[in-house]
Coordinates of N, CA and C in Angstrom, one line a residue:
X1 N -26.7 30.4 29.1 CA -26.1 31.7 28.8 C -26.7 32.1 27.4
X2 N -26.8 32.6 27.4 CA -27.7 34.1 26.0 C -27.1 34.8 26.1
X3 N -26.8 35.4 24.4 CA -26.4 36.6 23.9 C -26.1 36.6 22.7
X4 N -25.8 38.1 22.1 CA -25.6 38.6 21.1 C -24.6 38.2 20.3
X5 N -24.4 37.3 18.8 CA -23.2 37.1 18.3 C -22.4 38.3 17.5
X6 N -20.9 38.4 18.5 CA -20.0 39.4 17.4 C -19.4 38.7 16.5
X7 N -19.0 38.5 15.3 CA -18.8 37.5 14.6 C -17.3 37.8 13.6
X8 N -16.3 36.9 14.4 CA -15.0 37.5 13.5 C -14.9 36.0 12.6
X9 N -13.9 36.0 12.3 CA -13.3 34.9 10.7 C -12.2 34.4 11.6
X10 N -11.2 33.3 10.7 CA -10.1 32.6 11.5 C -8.7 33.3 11.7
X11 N -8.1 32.3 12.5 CA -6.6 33.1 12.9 C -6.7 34.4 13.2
X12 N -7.3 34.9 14.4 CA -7.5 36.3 15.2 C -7.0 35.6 16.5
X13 N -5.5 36.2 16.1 CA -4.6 36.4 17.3 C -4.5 37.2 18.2
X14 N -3.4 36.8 19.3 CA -3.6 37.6 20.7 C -2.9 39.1 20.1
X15 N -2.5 39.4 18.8 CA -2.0 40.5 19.1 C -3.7 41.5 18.1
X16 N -4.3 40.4 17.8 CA -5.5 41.7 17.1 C -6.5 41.5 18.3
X17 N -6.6 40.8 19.3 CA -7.3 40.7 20.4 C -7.0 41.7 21.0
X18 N -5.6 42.1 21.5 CA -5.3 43.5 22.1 C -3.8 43.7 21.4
X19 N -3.3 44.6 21.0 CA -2.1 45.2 20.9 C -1.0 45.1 21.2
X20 N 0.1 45.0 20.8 CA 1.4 44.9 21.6 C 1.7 46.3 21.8
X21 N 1.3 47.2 21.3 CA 1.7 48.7 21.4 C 1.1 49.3 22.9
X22 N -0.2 48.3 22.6 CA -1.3 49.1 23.8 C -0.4 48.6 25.0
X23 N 0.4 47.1 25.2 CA 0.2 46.1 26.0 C 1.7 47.0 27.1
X24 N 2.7 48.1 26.2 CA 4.1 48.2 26.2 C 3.7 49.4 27.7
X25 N 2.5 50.0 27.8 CA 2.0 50.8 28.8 C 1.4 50.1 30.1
X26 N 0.6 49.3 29.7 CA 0.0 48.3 31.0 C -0.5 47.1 30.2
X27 N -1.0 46.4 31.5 CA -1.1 45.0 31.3 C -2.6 45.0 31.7
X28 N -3.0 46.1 32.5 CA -4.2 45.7 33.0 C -5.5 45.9 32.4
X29 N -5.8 44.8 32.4 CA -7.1 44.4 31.7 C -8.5 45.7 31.2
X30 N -8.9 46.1 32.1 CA -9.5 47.3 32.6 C -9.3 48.4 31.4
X31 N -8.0 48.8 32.2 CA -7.4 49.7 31.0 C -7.3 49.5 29.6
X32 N -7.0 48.0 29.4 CA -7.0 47.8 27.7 C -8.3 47.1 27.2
X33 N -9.1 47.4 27.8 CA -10.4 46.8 27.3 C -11.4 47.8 26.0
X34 N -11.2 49.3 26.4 CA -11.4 50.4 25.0 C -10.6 50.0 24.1
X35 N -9.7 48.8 24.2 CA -8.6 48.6 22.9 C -8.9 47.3 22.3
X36 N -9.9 46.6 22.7 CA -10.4 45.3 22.3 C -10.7 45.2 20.7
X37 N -9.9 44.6 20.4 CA -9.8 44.0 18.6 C -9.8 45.0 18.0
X38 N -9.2 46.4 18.2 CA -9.4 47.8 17.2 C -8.8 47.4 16.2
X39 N -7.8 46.4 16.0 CA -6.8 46.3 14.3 C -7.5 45.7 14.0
X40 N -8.8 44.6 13.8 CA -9.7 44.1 13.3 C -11.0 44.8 12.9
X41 N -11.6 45.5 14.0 CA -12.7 46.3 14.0 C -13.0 47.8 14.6
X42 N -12.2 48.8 14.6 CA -11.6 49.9 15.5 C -12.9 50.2 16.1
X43 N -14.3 50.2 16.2 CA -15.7 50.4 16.8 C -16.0 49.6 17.6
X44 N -15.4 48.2 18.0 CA -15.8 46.9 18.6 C -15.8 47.4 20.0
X45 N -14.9 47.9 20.4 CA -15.2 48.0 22.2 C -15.7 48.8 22.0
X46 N -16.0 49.7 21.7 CA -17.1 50.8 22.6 C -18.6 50.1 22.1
X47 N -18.9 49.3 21.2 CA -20.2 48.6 20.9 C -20.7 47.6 21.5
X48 N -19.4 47.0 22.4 CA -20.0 45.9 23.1 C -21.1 46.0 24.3
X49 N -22.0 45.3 24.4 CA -22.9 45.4 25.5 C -22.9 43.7 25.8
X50 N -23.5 44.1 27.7 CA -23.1 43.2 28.6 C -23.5 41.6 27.9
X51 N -24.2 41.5 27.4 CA -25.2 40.2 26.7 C -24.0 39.7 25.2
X52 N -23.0 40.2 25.1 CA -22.2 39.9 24.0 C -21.2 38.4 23.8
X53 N -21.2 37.9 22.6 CA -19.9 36.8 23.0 C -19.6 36.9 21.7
X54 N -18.4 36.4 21.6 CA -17.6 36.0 20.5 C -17.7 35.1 20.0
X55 N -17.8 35.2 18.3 CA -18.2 34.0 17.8 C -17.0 33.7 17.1
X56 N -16.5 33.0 16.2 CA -15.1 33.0 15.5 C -15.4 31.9 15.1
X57 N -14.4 31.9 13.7 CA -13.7 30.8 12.5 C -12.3 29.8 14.0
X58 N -11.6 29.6 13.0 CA -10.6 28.4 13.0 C -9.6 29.4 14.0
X59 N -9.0 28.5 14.5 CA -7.6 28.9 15.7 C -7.6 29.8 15.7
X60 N -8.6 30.3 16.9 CA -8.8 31.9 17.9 C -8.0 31.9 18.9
X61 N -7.3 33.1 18.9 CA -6.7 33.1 19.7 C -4.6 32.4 19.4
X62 N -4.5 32.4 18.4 CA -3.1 32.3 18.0 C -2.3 33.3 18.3
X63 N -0.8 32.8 18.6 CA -0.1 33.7 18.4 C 0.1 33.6 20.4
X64 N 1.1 35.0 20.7 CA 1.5 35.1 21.9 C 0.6 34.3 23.4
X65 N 1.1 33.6 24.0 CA 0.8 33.2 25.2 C -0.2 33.6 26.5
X66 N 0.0 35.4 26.1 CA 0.1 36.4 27.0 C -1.3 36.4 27.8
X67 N -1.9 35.8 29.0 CA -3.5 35.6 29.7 C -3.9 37.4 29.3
X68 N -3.3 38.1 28.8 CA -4.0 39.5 28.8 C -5.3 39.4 27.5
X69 N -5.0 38.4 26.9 CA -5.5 38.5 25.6 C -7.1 37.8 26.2
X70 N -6.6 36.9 27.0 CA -8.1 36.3 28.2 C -9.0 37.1 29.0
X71 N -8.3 38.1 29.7 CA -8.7 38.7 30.6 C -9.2 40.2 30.2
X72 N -8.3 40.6 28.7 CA -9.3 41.9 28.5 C -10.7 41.6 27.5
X73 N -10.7 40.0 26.9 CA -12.1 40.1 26.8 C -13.3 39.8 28.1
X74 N -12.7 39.4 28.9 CA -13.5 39.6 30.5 C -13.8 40.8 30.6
X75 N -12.7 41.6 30.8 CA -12.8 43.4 31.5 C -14.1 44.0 30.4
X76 N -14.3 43.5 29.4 CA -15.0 43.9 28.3 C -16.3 43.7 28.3
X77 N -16.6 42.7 29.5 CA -17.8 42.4 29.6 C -18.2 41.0 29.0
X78 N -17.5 40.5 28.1 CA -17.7 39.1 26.9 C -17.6 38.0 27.9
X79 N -18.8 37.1 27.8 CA -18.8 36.5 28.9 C -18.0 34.7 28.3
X80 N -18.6 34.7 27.1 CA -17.9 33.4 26.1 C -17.1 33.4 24.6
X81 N -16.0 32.6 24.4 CA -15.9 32.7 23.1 C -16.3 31.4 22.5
X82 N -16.9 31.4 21.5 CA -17.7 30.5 21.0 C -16.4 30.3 19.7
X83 N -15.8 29.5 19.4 CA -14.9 29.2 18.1 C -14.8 28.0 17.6
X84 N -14.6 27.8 15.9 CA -14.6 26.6 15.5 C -13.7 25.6 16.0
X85 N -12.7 26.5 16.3 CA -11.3 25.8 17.3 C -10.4 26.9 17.9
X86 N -9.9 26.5 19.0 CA -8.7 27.7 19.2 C -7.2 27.1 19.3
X87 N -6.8 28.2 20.0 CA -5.1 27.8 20.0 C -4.8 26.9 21.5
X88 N -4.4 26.0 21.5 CA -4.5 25.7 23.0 C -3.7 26.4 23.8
X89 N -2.9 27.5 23.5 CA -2.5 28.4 25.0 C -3.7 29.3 25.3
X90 N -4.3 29.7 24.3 CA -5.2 30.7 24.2 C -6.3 30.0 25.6
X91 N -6.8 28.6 24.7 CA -8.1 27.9 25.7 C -7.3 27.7 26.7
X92 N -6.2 27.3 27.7 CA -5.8 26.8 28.7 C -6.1 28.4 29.0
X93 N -5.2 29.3 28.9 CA -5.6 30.5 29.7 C -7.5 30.8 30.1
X94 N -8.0 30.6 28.7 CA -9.3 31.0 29.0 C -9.9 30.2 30.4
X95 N -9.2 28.9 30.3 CA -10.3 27.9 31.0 C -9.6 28.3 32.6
X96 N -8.4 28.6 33.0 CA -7.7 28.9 33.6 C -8.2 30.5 34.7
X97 N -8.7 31.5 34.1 CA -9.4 32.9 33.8 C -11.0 32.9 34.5
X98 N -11.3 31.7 34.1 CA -12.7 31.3 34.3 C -13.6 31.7 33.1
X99 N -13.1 32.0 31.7 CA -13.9 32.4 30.2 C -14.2 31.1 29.9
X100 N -15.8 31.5 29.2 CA -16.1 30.0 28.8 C -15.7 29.8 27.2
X101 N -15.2 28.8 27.0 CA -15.0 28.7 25.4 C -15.3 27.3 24.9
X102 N -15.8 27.7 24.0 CA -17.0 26.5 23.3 C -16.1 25.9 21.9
X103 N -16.2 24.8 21.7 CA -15.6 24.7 20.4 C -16.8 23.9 19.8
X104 N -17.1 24.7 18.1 CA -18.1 24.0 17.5 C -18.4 24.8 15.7
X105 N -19.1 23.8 15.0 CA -18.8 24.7 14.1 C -19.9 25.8 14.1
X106 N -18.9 26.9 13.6 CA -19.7 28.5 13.6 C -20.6 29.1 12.4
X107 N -20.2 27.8 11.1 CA -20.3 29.3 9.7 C -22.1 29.0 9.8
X108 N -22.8 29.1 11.3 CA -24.4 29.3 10.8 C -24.6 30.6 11.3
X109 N -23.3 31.2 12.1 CA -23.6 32.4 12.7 C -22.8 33.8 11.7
X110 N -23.8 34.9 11.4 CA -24.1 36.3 11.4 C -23.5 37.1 12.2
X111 N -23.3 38.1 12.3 CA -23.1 39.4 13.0 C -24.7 39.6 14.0
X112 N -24.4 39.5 15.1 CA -26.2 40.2 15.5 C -27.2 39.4 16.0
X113 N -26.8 37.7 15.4 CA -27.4 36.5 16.1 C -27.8 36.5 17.5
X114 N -29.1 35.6 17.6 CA -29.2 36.0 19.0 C -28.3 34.2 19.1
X115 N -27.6 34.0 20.3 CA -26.8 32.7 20.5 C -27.7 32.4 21.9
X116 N -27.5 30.9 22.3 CA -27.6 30.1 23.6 C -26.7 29.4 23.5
X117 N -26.1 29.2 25.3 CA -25.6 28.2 25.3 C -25.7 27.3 26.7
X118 N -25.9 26.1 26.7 CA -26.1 24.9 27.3 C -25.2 24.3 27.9
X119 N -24.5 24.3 29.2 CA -23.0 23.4 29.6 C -24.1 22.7 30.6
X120 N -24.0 21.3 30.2 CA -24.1 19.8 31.4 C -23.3 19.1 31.1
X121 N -23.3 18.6 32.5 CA -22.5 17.2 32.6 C -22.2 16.5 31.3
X122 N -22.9 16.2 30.3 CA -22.9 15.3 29.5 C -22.5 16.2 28.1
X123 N -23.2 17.2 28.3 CA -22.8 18.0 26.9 C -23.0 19.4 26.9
X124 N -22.5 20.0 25.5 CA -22.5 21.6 25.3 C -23.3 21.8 24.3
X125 N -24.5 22.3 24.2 CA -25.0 22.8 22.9 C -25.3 24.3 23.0
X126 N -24.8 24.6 21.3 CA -25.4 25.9 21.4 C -26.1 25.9 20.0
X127 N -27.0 27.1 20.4 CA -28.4 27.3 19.7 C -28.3 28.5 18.9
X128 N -28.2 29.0 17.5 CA -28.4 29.8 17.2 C -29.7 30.1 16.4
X129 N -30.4 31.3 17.9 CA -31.7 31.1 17.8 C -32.1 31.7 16.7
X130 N -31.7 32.9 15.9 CA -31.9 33.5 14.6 C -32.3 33.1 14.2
X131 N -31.1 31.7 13.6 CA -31.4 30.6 12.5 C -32.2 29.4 12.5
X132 N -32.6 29.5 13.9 CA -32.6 27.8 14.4 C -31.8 26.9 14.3
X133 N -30.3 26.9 14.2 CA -29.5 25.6 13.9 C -29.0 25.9 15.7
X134 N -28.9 24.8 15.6 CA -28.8 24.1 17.1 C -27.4 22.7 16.5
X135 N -26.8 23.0 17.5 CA -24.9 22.5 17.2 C -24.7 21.7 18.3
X136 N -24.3 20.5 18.6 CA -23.2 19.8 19.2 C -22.3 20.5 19.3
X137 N -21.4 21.0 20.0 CA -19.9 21.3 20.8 C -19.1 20.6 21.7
X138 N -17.6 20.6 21.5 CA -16.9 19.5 22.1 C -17.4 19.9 24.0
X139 N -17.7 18.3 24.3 CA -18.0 18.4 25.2 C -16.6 19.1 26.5
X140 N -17.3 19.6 27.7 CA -15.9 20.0 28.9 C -16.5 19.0 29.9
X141 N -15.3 18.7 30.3 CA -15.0 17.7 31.5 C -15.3 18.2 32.7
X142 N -15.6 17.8 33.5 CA -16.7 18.1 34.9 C -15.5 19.0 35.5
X143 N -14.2 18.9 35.4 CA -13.2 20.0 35.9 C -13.0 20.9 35.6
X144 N -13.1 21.0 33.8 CA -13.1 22.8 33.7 C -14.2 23.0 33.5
X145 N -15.7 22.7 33.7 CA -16.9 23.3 34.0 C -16.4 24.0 35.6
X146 N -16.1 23.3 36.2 CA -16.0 23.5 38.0 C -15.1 24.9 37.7
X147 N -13.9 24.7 37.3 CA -13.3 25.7 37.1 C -13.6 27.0 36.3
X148 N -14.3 26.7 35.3 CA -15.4 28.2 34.6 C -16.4 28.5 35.7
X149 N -16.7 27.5 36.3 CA -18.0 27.6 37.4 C -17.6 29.0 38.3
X150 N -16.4 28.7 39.0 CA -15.7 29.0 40.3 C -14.9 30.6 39.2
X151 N -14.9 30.9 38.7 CA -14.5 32.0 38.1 C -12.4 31.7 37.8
X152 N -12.1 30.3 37.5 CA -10.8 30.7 37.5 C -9.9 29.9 38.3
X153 N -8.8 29.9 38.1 CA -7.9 29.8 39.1 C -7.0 30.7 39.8
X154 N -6.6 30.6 41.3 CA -5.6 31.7 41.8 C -4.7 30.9 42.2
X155 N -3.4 31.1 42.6 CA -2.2 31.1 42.9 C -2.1 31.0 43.8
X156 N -1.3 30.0 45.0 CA -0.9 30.8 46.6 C 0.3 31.1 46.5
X157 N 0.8 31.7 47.7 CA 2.3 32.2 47.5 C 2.8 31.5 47.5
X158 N 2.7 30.0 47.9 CA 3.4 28.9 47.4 C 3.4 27.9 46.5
X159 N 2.3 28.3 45.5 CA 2.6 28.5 44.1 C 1.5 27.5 43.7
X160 N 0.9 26.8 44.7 CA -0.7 25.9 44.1 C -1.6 26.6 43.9
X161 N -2.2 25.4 42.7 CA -3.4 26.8 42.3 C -4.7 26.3 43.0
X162 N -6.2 27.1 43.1 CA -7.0 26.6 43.9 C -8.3 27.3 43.2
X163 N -9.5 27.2 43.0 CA -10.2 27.4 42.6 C -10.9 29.2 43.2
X164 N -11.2 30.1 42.8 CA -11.2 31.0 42.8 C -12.5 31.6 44.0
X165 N -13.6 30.7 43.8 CA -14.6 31.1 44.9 C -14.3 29.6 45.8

């Protein structure tokens, strides 16, 4: 995976990811995606293009529970969040969602970076090609690869979850 680094700082929680104001109207992803990180960056969704990921400081993703905060950076087009670490409700939902999220350290990345990233069996690296610094990331377990693979998990009406494709 390639693309463009947007580059936020630490503790960007679920409520500067999307809104609780926005959230009191709808839930659906779609709809609150023109609302992606405006209390951080009010220009960020309408700038994003398809090739974009998130890059971030320390515990991304803190704060409320809520999978909306997962799913409207999907609807947004963001295909990974790349962070020094996140919140673990944040990463269960992401991994859960099918968003890929990388943990590694970030402070080599800029605004504007061009990023790579690498998931095998054995490991995760990502490449910031700009700079040339090339990073170890905590490795993912052959399950939530399968599960980022497969887009996700769904639900049956009897309440098991099952892989999405």
């Amino acid at each position: 995976m390639e693309g463009r680094a947007r580059v936020f700082g630490d503790d960007v929680n679920t409520d500067y990811i999307i809104s609780s104001s926005r959230k009191r109207k709808t839930i659906d992803p779609s709809a609150l995606a023109p609302y992606l990180l405006e209390g951080v960056s009010p220009a960020f969704a309408a700038s994003v293009r398809p090739d974009d990921l998130i890059v971030a400081g320390r515990n991304f993703g803190c704060g409320s529970a809520m999978e909306v905060a997962v799913t409207v950076i999907q609807a947004a087009g963001i295909r990974a969040v790349v962070a020094t670490s996140f919140a673990r409700s944040f990463f269960r939902n992401a991994i859960n969602n099918g968003l890929l999220v990388v943990e590694c350290d970030t402070s080599s990345f800029q605004e504007g970076d061009s990023v790579s990233i690498e998931v095998s069996d054995a490991a995760v690296d990502v490449h910031n090609v700009t700079r040339d610094v090339r990073l170890a990331a905590a490795p993912l377990p052959p399950i939530i690869q399968e599960i980022i693979a497969s887009g996700g998990l769904v639900k049956s009406q009897a309440g098991h979850l099952f892989l999405k494709k």
